[in-house]
Coordinates of C-alpha atoms in Angstrom, one line a residue:
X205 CA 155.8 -106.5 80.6
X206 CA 152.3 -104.9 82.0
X207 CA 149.1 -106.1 83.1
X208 CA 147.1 -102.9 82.9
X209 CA 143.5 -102.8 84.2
X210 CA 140.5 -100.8 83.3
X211 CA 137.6 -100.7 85.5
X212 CA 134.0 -100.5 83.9
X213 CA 132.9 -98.0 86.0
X214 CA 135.6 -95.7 84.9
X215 CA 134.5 -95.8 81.5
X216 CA 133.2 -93.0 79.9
X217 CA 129.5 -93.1 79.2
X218 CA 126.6 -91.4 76.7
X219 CA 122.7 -91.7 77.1
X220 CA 120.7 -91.0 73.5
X221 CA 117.1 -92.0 73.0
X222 CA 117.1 -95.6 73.9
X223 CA 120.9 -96.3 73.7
X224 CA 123.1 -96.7 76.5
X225 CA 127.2 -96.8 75.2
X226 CA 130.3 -96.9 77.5
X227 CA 133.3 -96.3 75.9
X228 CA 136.5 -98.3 76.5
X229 CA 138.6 -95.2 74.7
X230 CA 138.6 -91.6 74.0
X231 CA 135.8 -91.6 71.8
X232 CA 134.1 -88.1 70.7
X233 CA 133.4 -85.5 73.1
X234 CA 135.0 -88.2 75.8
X235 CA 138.5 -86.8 75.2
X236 CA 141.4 -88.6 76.8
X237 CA 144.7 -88.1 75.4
X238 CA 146.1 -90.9 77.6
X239 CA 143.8 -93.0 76.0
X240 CA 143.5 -93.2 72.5
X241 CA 143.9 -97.0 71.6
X242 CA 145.8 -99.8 72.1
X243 CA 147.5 -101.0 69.1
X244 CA 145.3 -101.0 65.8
X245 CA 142.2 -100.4 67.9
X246 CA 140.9 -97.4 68.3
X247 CA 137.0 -97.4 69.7
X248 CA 135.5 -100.4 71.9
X249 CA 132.1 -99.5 72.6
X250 CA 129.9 -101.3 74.3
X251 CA 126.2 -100.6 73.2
X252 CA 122.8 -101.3 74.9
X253 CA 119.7 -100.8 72.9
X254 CA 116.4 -100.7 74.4
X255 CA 113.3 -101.0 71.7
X256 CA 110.5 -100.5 73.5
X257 CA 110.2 -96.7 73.1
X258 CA 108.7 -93.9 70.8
X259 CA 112.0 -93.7 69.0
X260 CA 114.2 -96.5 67.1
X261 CA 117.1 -97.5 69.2
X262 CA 120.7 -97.3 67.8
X263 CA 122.4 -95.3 64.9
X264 CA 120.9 -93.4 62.1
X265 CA 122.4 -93.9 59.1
X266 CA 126.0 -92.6 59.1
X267 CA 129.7 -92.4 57.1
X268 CA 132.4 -94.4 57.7
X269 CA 135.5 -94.9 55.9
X270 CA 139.0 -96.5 56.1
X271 CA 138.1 -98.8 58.9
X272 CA 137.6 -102.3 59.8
X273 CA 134.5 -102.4 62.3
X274 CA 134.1 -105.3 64.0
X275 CA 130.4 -105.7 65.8
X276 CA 129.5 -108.5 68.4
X277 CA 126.4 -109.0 69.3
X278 CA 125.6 -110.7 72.9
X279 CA 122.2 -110.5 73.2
X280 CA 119.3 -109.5 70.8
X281 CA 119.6 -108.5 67.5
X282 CA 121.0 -105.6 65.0
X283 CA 119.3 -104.7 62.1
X284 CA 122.4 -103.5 59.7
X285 CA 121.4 -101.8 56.5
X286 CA 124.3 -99.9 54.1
X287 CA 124.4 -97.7 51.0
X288 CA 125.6 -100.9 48.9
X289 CA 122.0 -101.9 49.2
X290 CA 122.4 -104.9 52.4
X291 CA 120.6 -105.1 54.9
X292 CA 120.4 -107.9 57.5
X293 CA 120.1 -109.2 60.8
X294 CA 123.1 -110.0 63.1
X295 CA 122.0 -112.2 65.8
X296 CA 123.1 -113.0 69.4
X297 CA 126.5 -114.9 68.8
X298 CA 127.2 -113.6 65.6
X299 CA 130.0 -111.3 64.8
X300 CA 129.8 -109.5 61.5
X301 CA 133.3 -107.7 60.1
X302 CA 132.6 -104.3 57.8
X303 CA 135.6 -103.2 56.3
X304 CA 134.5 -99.8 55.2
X305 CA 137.4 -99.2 52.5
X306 CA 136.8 -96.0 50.4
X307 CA 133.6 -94.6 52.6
X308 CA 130.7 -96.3 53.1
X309 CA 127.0 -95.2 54.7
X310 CA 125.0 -97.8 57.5
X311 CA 122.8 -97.6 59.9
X312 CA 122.4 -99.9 62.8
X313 CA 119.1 -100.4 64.9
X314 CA 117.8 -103.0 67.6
X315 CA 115.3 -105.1 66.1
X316 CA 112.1 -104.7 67.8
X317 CA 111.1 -108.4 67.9
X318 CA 114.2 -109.5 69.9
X319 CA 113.8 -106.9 72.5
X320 CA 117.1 -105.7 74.4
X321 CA 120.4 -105.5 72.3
X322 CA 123.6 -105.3 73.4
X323 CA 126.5 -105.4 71.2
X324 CA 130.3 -104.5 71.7
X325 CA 131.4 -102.6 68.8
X326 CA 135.5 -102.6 68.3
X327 CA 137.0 -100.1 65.6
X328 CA 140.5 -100.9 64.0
X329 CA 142.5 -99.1 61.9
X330 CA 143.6 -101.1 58.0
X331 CA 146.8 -102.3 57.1
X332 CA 145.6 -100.8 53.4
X333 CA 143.5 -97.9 52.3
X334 CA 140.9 -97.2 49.8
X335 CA 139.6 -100.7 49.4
X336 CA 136.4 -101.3 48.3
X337 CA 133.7 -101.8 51.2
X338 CA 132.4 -105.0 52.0
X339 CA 130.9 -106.9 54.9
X340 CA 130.6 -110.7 56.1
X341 CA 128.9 -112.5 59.2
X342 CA 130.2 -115.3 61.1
X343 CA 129.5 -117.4 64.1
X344 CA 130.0 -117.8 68.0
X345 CA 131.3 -120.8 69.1
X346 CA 129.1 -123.3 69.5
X347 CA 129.6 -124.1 73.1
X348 CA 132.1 -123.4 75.9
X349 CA 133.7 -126.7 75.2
X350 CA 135.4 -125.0 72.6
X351 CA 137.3 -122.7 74.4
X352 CA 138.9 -119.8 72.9
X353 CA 137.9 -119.6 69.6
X354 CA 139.4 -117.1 66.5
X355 CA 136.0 -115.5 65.5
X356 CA 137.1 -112.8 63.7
X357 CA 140.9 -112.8 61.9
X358 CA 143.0 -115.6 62.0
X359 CA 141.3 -118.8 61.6
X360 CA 137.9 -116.8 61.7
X361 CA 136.4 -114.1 59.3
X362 CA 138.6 -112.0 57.1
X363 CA 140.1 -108.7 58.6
X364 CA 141.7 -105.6 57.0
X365 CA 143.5 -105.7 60.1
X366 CA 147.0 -107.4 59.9
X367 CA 148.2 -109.1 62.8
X368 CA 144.6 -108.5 64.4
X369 CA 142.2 -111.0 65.9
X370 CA 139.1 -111.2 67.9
X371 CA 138.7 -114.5 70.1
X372 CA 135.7 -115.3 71.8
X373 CA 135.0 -118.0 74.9
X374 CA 132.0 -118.8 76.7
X375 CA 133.3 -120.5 80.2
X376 CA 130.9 -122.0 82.6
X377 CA 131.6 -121.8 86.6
X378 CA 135.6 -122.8 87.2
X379 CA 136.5 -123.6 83.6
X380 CA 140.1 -122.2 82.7
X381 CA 141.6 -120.9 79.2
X382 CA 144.8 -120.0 78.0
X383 CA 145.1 -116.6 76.3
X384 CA 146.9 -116.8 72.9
X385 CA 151.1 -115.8 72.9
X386 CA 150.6 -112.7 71.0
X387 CA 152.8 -110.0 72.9
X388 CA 149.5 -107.4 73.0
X389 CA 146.1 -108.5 74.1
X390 CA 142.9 -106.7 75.3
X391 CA 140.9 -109.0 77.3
X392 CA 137.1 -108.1 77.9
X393 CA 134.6 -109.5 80.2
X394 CA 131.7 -109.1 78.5
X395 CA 129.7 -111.3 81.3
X396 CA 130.3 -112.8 84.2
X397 CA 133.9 -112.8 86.4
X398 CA 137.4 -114.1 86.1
X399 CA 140.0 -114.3 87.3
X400 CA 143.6 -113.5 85.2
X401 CA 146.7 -114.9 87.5
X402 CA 145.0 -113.0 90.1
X403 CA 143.9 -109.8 88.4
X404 CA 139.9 -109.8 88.8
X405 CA 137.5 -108.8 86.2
X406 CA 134.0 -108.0 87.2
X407 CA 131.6 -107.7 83.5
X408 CA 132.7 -104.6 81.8
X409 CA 136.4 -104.6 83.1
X410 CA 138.9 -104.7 80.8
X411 CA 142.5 -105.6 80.9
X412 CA 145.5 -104.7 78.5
X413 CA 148.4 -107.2 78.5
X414 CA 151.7 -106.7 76.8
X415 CA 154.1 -109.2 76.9
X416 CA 152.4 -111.0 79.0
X417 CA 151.5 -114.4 76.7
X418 CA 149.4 -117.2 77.5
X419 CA 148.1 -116.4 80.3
X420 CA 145.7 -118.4 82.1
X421 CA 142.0 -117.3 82.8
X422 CA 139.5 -118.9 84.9
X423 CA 136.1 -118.4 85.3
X424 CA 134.3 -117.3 88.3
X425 CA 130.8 -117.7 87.3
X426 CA 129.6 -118.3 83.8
X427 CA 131.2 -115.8 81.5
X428 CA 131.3 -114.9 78.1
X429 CA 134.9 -113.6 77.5
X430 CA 136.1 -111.5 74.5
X431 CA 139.6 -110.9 73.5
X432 CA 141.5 -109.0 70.7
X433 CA 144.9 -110.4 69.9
X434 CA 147.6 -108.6 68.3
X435 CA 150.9 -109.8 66.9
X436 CA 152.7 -106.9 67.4
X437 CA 153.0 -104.8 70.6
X438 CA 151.2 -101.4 70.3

């Protein structure tokens, strides 16, 4: 049983024309070998995105292939276009799922009439290969009444991911949740503070929990919470 936590301000970090990413893993010339991934999950990146200059915010186009990229966007908007021909607009409180199968080409930008973006960005490894690539968007929940909420896998959108699942809760001040009973969890505060059975997360810390279920997290000021979920321990 652990509770392992990961400062923010530890997390490595990359400045590039408008776009600000801190990255919760080793993640291109950021080399940790003590720090690969946890579980199926290899990158969570946290991206901000700042329009307002000479050059377009975010990613050129770009290859991926054989993985399931799972992009949240908390505030703003990203304009997502691929080599199937798509192109759209993921919105604050959207997720959208990419599963890019046998290779596929994207490029993801901050759309100027929304201002600031800031998405988290999680990268996960398939339980098949060479499938054919394919995208779909979802929803937030729709208010913090609903608690933790299966946005992505299980009861949400479709994941290449077996055993994987993003939940997402927006708590207001002293409003508690119970994580799921899944034996690995990475819990992110994306906003806000809250405490986890006494283990306090400040936005941008992280913690990594392995048989550690249903623990109980309550909010210390209005927080928007992100957590991955895994069946099996990594």
């Amino acid at each position: 049983m652990t509770v392992a936590l990961y400062a923010g301000s530890d997390r490595s970090s990359e400045t590039v024309k408008g776009r600000l990413t801190r990255h919760s893993f080793s993640f291109g010339p950021h080399y940790d070998p003590a720090n690969l991934g946890f579980g199926p999950l290899v990158c969570h990146n946290d991206d901000v995105l700042d329009p307002g200059g000479a050059e377009v915010a975010g990613y050129a186009e770009h290859p991926h292939s054989e993985l399931e990229i799972v992009t949240w966007v908390l505030e703003g908007a990203l304009v997502h276009t691929d080599s199937t021909g798509a192109s759209h607009v993921v919105e604050a409180g959207r997720a959208q799922v990419l599963s890019a199968g046998s290779g596929i080409r994207h490029s993801e930008v901050a759309d100027p009439a929304s201002g600031r973006c800031r998405f988290v960005q999680a990268w996960l490894a398939p339980s098949a290969s060479g499938t054919t690539p394919s995208y779909v968007i979802g929803e937030a929940p729709s208010s913090e009444a609903d608690g933790l909420v299966d946005v992505v896998g299980g009861r949400g959108l479709p994941l290449g991911t077996d055993g994987a699942r993003l939940l997402v809760a927006r708590l207001g001040r002293g409003r508690s949740v119970a994580l799921p009973d899944d034996p690995a969890q990475h819990v992110f505060a994306a906003t806000g503070a809250v405490d986890l059975g006494g283990v306090a997360l400040r936005a941008g810390d992280a913690v990594r929990l392995t048989d550690e279920p249903a623990r109980t997290v309550r909010a210390e000021e209005p927080t928007e919470l992100l957590v991955w979920s895994f069946s099996r321990q990594p």
